[in-house]
PDB file of C-alpha atoms in Angstrom:
ATOM      1  CA  HIS E   1       2.980  23.819  -5.269  1.00 90.00           C
ATOM      2  CA  VAL E   2       5.625  22.902  -2.724  1.00 94.00           C
ATOM      3  CA  GLN E   3       9.205  22.921  -3.921  1.00 97.00           C
ATOM      4  CA  LEU E   4      12.417  22.083  -2.108  1.00 97.00           C
ATOM      5  CA  VAL E   5      15.855  22.915  -3.451  1.00 98.00           C
ATOM      6  CA  GLU E   6      19.007  21.804  -1.665  1.00 98.00           C
ATOM      7  CA  SER E   7      22.450  23.342  -1.884  1.00 98.00           C
ATOM      8  CA  GLY E   8      25.747  23.306  -0.039  1.00 98.00           C
ATOM      9  CA  GLY E   9      27.049  19.834  -0.777  1.00 98.00           C
ATOM     10  CA  GLY E  10      30.470  19.072  -2.186  1.00 98.00           C
ATOM     11  CA  PRO E  11      33.806  17.488  -1.383  1.00 98.00           C
ATOM     12  CA  VAL E  12      35.285  17.878   2.087  1.00 98.00           C
ATOM     13  CA  ALA E  13      38.168  16.358   4.014  1.00 98.00           C
ATOM     14  CA  PRO E  14      37.541  14.128   7.050  1.00 98.00           C
ATOM     15  CA  GLY E  15      36.991  16.242  10.127  1.00 98.00           C
ATOM     16  CA  GLY E  16      35.706  19.129   8.065  1.00 98.00           C
ATOM     17  CA  SER E  17      32.349  20.896   8.081  1.00 98.00           C
ATOM     18  CA  LEU E  18      29.600  21.697   5.627  1.00 98.00           C
ATOM     19  CA  ARG E  19      26.292  23.481   5.938  1.00 98.00           C
ATOM     20  CA  LEU E  20      23.507  22.251   3.723  1.00 98.00           C
ATOM     21  CA  SER E  21      20.588  24.505   2.872  1.00 98.00           C
ATOM     22  CA  CYS E  22      17.102  23.603   1.693  1.00 98.00           C
ATOM     23  CA  HIS E  23      14.944  26.373   0.301  1.00 97.00           C
ATOM     24  CA  VAL E  24      11.282  25.499   0.766  1.00 96.00           C
ATOM     25  CA  SER E  25       8.606  27.371  -1.160  1.00 94.00           C
ATOM     26  CA  GLY E  26       4.908  27.104  -1.848  1.00 94.00           C
ATOM     27  CA  TYR E  27       3.775  25.670   1.456  1.00 91.00           C
ATOM     28  CA  THR E  28       0.828  26.968   3.446  1.00 91.00           C
ATOM     29  CA  TRP E  29       0.823  24.570   6.398  1.00 91.00           C
ATOM     30  CA  ASP E  30       0.406  25.988   9.857  1.00 91.00           C
ATOM     31  CA  SER E  31       2.041  22.881  11.307  1.00 93.00           C
ATOM     32  CA  TYR E  32       4.758  21.071   9.426  1.00 95.00           C
ATOM     33  CA  CYS E  33       7.663  18.714   9.615  1.00 96.00           C
ATOM     34  CA  MET E  34      10.846  19.250   7.622  1.00 96.00           C
ATOM     35  CA  GLY E  35      13.795  16.952   7.611  1.00 96.00           C
ATOM     36  CA  TRP E  36      17.065  15.788   6.151  1.00 97.00           C
ATOM     37  CA  PHE E  37      17.686  12.282   4.879  1.00 97.00           C
ATOM     38  CA  ARG E  38      20.621  10.646   3.182  1.00 96.00           C
ATOM     39  CA  HIS E  39      21.027   7.823   0.760  1.00 95.00           C
ATOM     40  CA  ILE E  40      24.030   5.752  -0.173  1.00 91.00           C
ATOM     41  CA  PRO E  41      23.580   3.589  -3.287  1.00 88.00           C
ATOM     42  CA  GLY E  42      22.829   0.015  -2.307  1.00 90.00           C
ATOM     43  CA  ARG E  43      21.719   0.967   1.167  1.00 91.00           C
ATOM     44  CA  GLN E  44      18.430   2.007   2.720  1.00 91.00           C
ATOM     45  CA  ARG E  45      17.622   5.706   3.010  1.00 91.00           C
ATOM     46  CA  GLU E  46      18.514   7.003   6.461  1.00 94.00           C
ATOM     47  CA  GLY E  47      16.722   9.703   8.396  1.00 95.00           C
ATOM     48  CA  ILE E  48      19.231  12.238   9.747  1.00 96.00           C
ATOM     49  CA  ALA E  49      17.288  15.017  11.435  1.00 97.00           C
ATOM     50  CA  VAL E  50      13.808  16.503  11.553  1.00 97.00           C
ATOM     51  CA  PHE E  51      12.429  19.887  12.579  1.00 96.00           C
ATOM     52  CA  TYR E  52       8.883  20.614  13.693  1.00 96.00           C
ATOM     53  CA  THR E  53       6.976  23.898  13.597  1.00 95.00           C
ATOM     54  CA  ASP E  54       7.382  24.491  17.324  1.00 94.00           C
ATOM     55  CA  GLY E  55      11.162  24.300  17.018  1.00 94.00           C
ATOM     56  CA  SER E  56      11.512  20.787  18.360  1.00 96.00           C
ATOM     57  CA  THR E  57      14.074  18.601  16.628  1.00 96.00           C
ATOM     58  CA  GLU E  58      15.239  15.024  16.505  1.00 96.00           C
ATOM     59  CA  VAL E  59      18.665  13.931  15.334  1.00 97.00           C
ATOM     60  CA  ALA E  60      19.654  10.377  14.483  1.00 96.00           C
ATOM     61  CA  ASP E  61      22.028   8.658  16.886  1.00 96.00           C
ATOM     62  CA  SER E  62      24.524   8.116  14.059  1.00 94.00           C
ATOM     63  CA  VAL E  63      25.164  11.856  13.760  1.00 97.00           C
ATOM     64  CA  LYS E  64      24.148  13.163  17.170  1.00 97.00           C
ATOM     65  CA  GLY E  65      26.648  15.652  18.525  1.00 97.00           C
ATOM     66  CA  ARG E  66      28.023  16.346  15.048  1.00 98.00           C
ATOM     67  CA  PHE E  67      25.004  17.452  12.987  1.00 98.00           C
ATOM     68  CA  THR E  68      22.512  20.187  13.831  1.00 98.00           C
ATOM     69  CA  ILE E  69      19.215  20.974  12.103  1.00 98.00           C
ATOM     70  CA  SER E  70      17.737  24.453  12.173  1.00 97.00           C
ATOM     71  CA  GLN E  71      15.379  26.764  10.340  1.00 95.00           C
ATOM     72  CA  GLY E  72      16.160  30.225   9.084  1.00 92.00           C
ATOM     73  CA  THR E  73      14.393  33.217  10.588  1.00 88.00           C
ATOM     74  CA  SER E  74      12.341  33.701   7.434  1.00 85.00           C
ATOM     75  CA  LYS E  75      11.182  30.078   7.767  1.00 88.00           C
ATOM     76  CA  ASP E  76      11.783  29.355   4.113  1.00 92.00           C
ATOM     77  CA  THR E  77      15.154  27.681   4.579  1.00 96.00           C
ATOM     78  CA  LEU E  78      16.095  24.526   6.459  1.00 97.00           C
ATOM     79  CA  TYR E  79      19.738  24.027   7.388  1.00 98.00           C
ATOM     80  CA  LEU E  80      21.867  21.048   8.281  1.00 98.00           C
ATOM     81  CA  GLN E  81      25.160  21.981   9.923  1.00 98.00           C
ATOM     82  CA  MET E  82      27.539  19.061   9.641  1.00 98.00           C
ATOM     83  CA  ASP E  83      30.707  19.086  11.704  1.00 98.00           C
ATOM     84  CA  GLY E  84      33.319  16.416  12.255  1.00 98.00           C
ATOM     85  CA  LEU E  85      32.482  14.809   8.943  1.00 98.00           C
ATOM     86  CA  GLN E  86      33.563  11.222   8.451  1.00 97.00           C
ATOM     87  CA  VAL E  87      34.053   9.162   5.308  1.00 96.00           C
ATOM     88  CA  GLU E  88      30.901   7.215   6.274  1.00 95.00           C
ATOM     89  CA  ASP E  89      28.877  10.439   5.986  1.00 97.00           C
ATOM     90  CA  SER E  90      29.389  10.489   2.224  1.00 97.00           C
ATOM     91  CA  ALA E  91      25.931  10.288   0.663  1.00 97.00           C
ATOM     92  CA  ARG E  92      23.294  12.176  -1.248  1.00 97.00           C
ATOM     93  CA  TYR E  93      21.463  14.388   1.231  1.00 98.00           C
ATOM     94  CA  THR E  94      17.842  15.260   0.523  1.00 97.00           C
ATOM     95  CA  CYS E  95      15.391  17.453   2.349  1.00 97.00           C
ATOM     96  CA  ALA E  96      11.695  16.720   2.687  1.00 96.00           C
ATOM     97  CA  ALA E  97       8.604  18.390   4.116  1.00 96.00           C
ATOM     98  CA  ALA E  98       4.922  17.849   4.864  1.00 95.00           C
ATOM     99  CA  GLY E  99       2.083  19.270   6.879  1.00 94.00           C
ATOM    100  CA  LEU E 100       1.914  16.746   9.737  1.00 90.00           C
ATOM    101  CA  PRO E 101       1.102  16.387  13.419  1.00 91.00           C
ATOM    102  CA  SER E 102       4.206  16.359  15.571  1.00 92.00           C
ATOM    103  CA  SER E 103       3.754  12.666  16.368  1.00 91.00           C
ATOM    104  CA  TYR E 104       4.652  11.865  12.748  1.00 91.00           C
ATOM    105  CA  CYS E 105       7.756  14.055  12.694  1.00 94.00           C
ATOM    106  CA  LYS E 106      10.371  11.390  13.361  1.00 93.00           C
ATOM    107  CA  VAL E 107      13.648  10.525  11.628  1.00 92.00           C
ATOM    108  CA  THR E 108      12.332   6.985  11.246  1.00 90.00           C
ATOM    109  CA  LEU E 109       9.142   8.048   9.467  1.00 87.00           C
ATOM    110  CA  ALA E 110      10.478   9.321   6.136  1.00 80.00           C
ATOM    111  CA  PRO E 111       7.477   7.950   4.164  1.00 78.00           C
ATOM    112  CA  SER E 112       5.289  10.400   6.106  1.00 83.00           C
ATOM    113  CA  LEU E 113       6.898  13.291   4.275  1.00 89.00           C
ATOM    114  CA  THR E 114       5.200  14.167   1.018  1.00 91.00           C
ATOM    115  CA  TYR E 115       7.506  16.575  -0.733  1.00 96.00           C
ATOM    116  CA  TRP E 116      11.155  15.901  -1.541  1.00 96.00           C
ATOM    117  CA  GLY E 117      13.987  17.795  -3.143  1.00 97.00           C
ATOM    118  CA  GLN E 118      16.495  16.435  -5.633  1.00 97.00           C
ATOM    119  CA  GLY E 119      19.320  16.220  -3.140  1.00 97.00           C
ATOM    120  CA  THR E 120      22.891  17.407  -2.883  1.00 98.00           C
ATOM    121  CA  GLN E 121      25.955  15.169  -2.858  1.00 98.00           C
ATOM    122  CA  VAL E 122      28.382  15.182   0.049  1.00 98.00           C
ATOM    123  CA  THR E 123      31.702  13.412  -0.430  1.00 98.00           C
ATOM    124  CA  VAL E 124      34.105  13.062   2.483  1.00 98.00           C
ATOM    125  CA  SER E 125      37.557  11.858   1.463  1.00 97.00           C
TER     126      SER E 125
END
């Protein structure tokens, strides 16, 4: 079955950088959407960035220009490069994936993604 395991979170000073990794295993989709989401307790989950099979991506306006989503060459790892981190970026970051048409691969359509990891905490202070 599909499993996602995140890593790379931790404490970082404002203005610093982190790269989150999400190892994805067990999938057999020819077409898929993978993405990063974040959650702050008491607030709604926020879509950060998504990646589609053809290499197309979408990044939320709140992090555009600072965060970059990419996939490793072996296609089993999804990355989120976070630069210029701000205190407001502190959250639990979770990756998710599903076999979907590209029209459903949007940062605003988190419920479309079936499989989720446990998340990794990022604290900017």
